[in-house]
CSV table of C-alpha atoms in Angstrom, one decimal:
chain,number,residue,atom,x,y,z
A,1,MET,CA,3.6,12.6,4.5
A,2,PRO,CA,6.0,10.0,3.3
A,3,ASP,CA,9.7,10.7,4.0
A,4,ASN,CA,10.7,10.5,0.3
A,5,LEU,CA,8.1,13.2,-0.5
A,6,VAL,CA,9.4,15.5,2.3
A,7,THR,CA,12.9,15.1,0.9
A,8,HIS,CA,11.7,16.2,-2.6
A,9,LEU,CA,9.7,19.1,-1.2
A,10,TRP,CA,12.8,20.2,0.8
A,11,ARG,CA,15.0,20.0,-2.3
A,12,TRP,CA,12.4,21.8,-4.5
A,13,HIS,CA,12.3,24.7,-2.0
A,14,HIS,CA,15.9,24.9,-0.8
A,15,VAL,CA,17.8,23.9,-3.9
A,16,LEU,CA,15.4,24.9,-6.8
A,17,GLY,CA,13.8,27.8,-5.1
A,18,GLN,CA,10.2,26.7,-5.6
A,19,ARG,CA,7.9,28.5,-3.2
A,20,HIS,CA,4.7,26.6,-3.8
A,21,VAL,CA,3.9,22.9,-3.9
A,22,VAL,CA,2.2,23.4,-7.2
A,23,GLU,CA,3.3,26.4,-9.2
A,24,ARG,CA,3.7,27.7,-12.7
A,25,ASN,CA,6.2,30.4,-13.5
A,26,GLY,CA,6.8,31.0,-9.8
A,27,LYS,CA,3.2,31.6,-9.0
A,28,PRO,CA,0.8,29.2,-7.2
A,29,VAL,CA,-1.7,27.3,-9.2
A,30,GLY,CA,-5.2,28.1,-8.1
A,31,SER,CA,-6.7,24.8,-9.2
A,32,THR,CA,-5.0,21.6,-10.2
A,33,LYS,CA,-8.0,20.2,-12.1
A,34,ARG,CA,-6.9,21.3,-15.6
A,35,SER,CA,-3.2,20.5,-14.9
A,36,PHE,CA,-4.1,17.0,-13.8
A,37,ALA,CA,-6.3,16.5,-16.8
A,38,ASN,CA,-3.5,17.7,-19.2
A,39,LEU,CA,-1.0,15.4,-17.4
A,40,CYS,CA,-3.4,12.4,-17.8
A,41,HIS,CA,-3.9,13.3,-21.5
A,42,ASP,CA,-0.1,13.6,-22.1
A,43,LEU,CA,0.4,10.2,-20.5
A,44,GLY,CA,-2.3,8.6,-22.6
A,45,PHE,CA,-4.6,7.8,-19.7
A,46,GLY,CA,-8.4,7.6,-20.3
A,47,ASP,CA,-11.0,10.0,-19.1
A,48,ASP,CA,-11.7,7.6,-16.2
A,49,VAL,CA,-8.5,8.7,-14.4
A,50,VAL,CA,-9.5,11.6,-12.2
A,51,ARG,CA,-7.8,13.2,-9.2
A,52,HIS,CA,-9.9,11.0,-6.9
A,53,SER,CA,-8.1,8.0,-8.4
A,54,LEU,CA,-5.0,9.1,-6.4
A,55,ARG,CA,-7.0,8.9,-3.2
A,56,HIS,CA,-8.4,5.5,-4.1
A,57,THR,CA,-5.0,4.2,-4.9
A,58,ALA,CA,-3.6,5.5,-1.6
A,59,VAL,CA,-6.3,3.9,0.4
A,60,THR,CA,-6.1,0.6,-1.4
A,61,TRP,CA,-2.3,0.5,-1.0
A,62,GLY,CA,-2.7,1.5,2.7
A,63,MET,CA,-5.1,-1.3,3.3
A,64,GLN,CA,-3.0,-3.9,1.5
A,65,ALA,CA,0.0,-2.8,3.7
A,66,GLY,CA,-2.0,-3.2,6.9
A,67,VAL,CA,-2.0,0.5,7.9
A,68,ASP,CA,-4.1,1.3,10.9
A,69,ILE,CA,-7.5,2.3,9.6
A,70,PRO,CA,-8.1,5.4,11.8
A,71,GLU,CA,-4.7,6.6,10.9
A,72,LEU,CA,-5.3,6.0,7.2
A,73,ALA,CA,-8.7,7.7,7.4
A,74,GLY,CA,-7.1,10.8,8.9
A,75,ASP,CA,-4.4,10.9,6.3
A,76,VAL,CA,-6.7,10.8,3.3
A,77,GLY,CA,-9.6,12.7,4.8
A,78,ILE,CA,-12.4,10.1,4.8
A,79,THR,CA,-14.2,8.3,7.6
A,80,VAL,CA,-13.2,5.0,9.1
A,81,GLU,CA,-16.6,3.7,8.2
A,82,MET,CA,-16.1,4.6,4.5
A,83,ILE,CA,-12.7,2.8,4.5
A,84,GLU,CA,-14.1,-0.3,6.1
A,85,ARG,CA,-17.2,-0.4,3.8
A,86,ARG,CA,-15.4,0.4,0.5
A,87,TYR,CA,-11.8,-0.8,1.0
A,88,GLY,CA,-12.0,-3.4,3.8
A,89,HIS,CA,-11.6,-6.3,1.3
A,90,HIS,CA,-8.1,-5.1,0.5
A,91,SER,CA,-6.9,-5.8,4.0
A,92,PRO,CA,-4.7,-8.9,4.4
A,93,SER,CA,-6.9,-9.8,7.5
A,94,HIS,CA,-10.2,-9.5,5.6
A,95,MET,CA,-12.6,-12.3,6.6
A,96,GLU,CA,-9.9,-14.0,8.7
A,97,GLY,CA,-12.5,-14.8,11.5
A,98,VAL,CA,-14.8,-16.4,9.0
A,99,ARG,CA,-12.0,-18.3,7.3
A,100,ALA,CA,-10.8,-19.6,10.7
A,101,ALA,CA,-14.3,-20.5,11.9
A,102,LEU,CA,-14.9,-22.5,8.7
A,103,GLY,CA,-11.6,-24.3,9.0
A,104,GLY,CA,-10.1,-22.6,5.9
A,105,LYS,CA,-6.4,-22.1,5.6
A,106,ARG,CA,-5.0,-18.9,4.1
A,107,GLU,CA,-2.5,-19.7,1.4
A,108,LYS,CA,0.7,-17.6,1.4
A,109,LYS,CA,1.5,-15.8,-1.7
A,110,ALA,CA,4.7,-16.8,-3.5
A,111,ALA,CA,7.5,-14.3,-3.1
């Protein structure tokens, strides 16, 4: 769990008195499906934004940041094979061997 999220959870519990990660009127929410759908509607997102979109974004950002694939797989709860097959192209080192073998040079992105 990212340090900044741990900080927020600590504050929500110890300062604001929240007892559950997701709650309404002090009681735990049984399912976040409707809450997430309402949030997306309020923000003007389309029906194509679903809870799985958060996992997809997390894996994509993890791959772009060069996170260790087995560690990323454990964090998001999917297999290493799935990450390699579906998200491997997001890795900065994707196809480096092929590029090097064919004499290609990787251009650095402008800062």
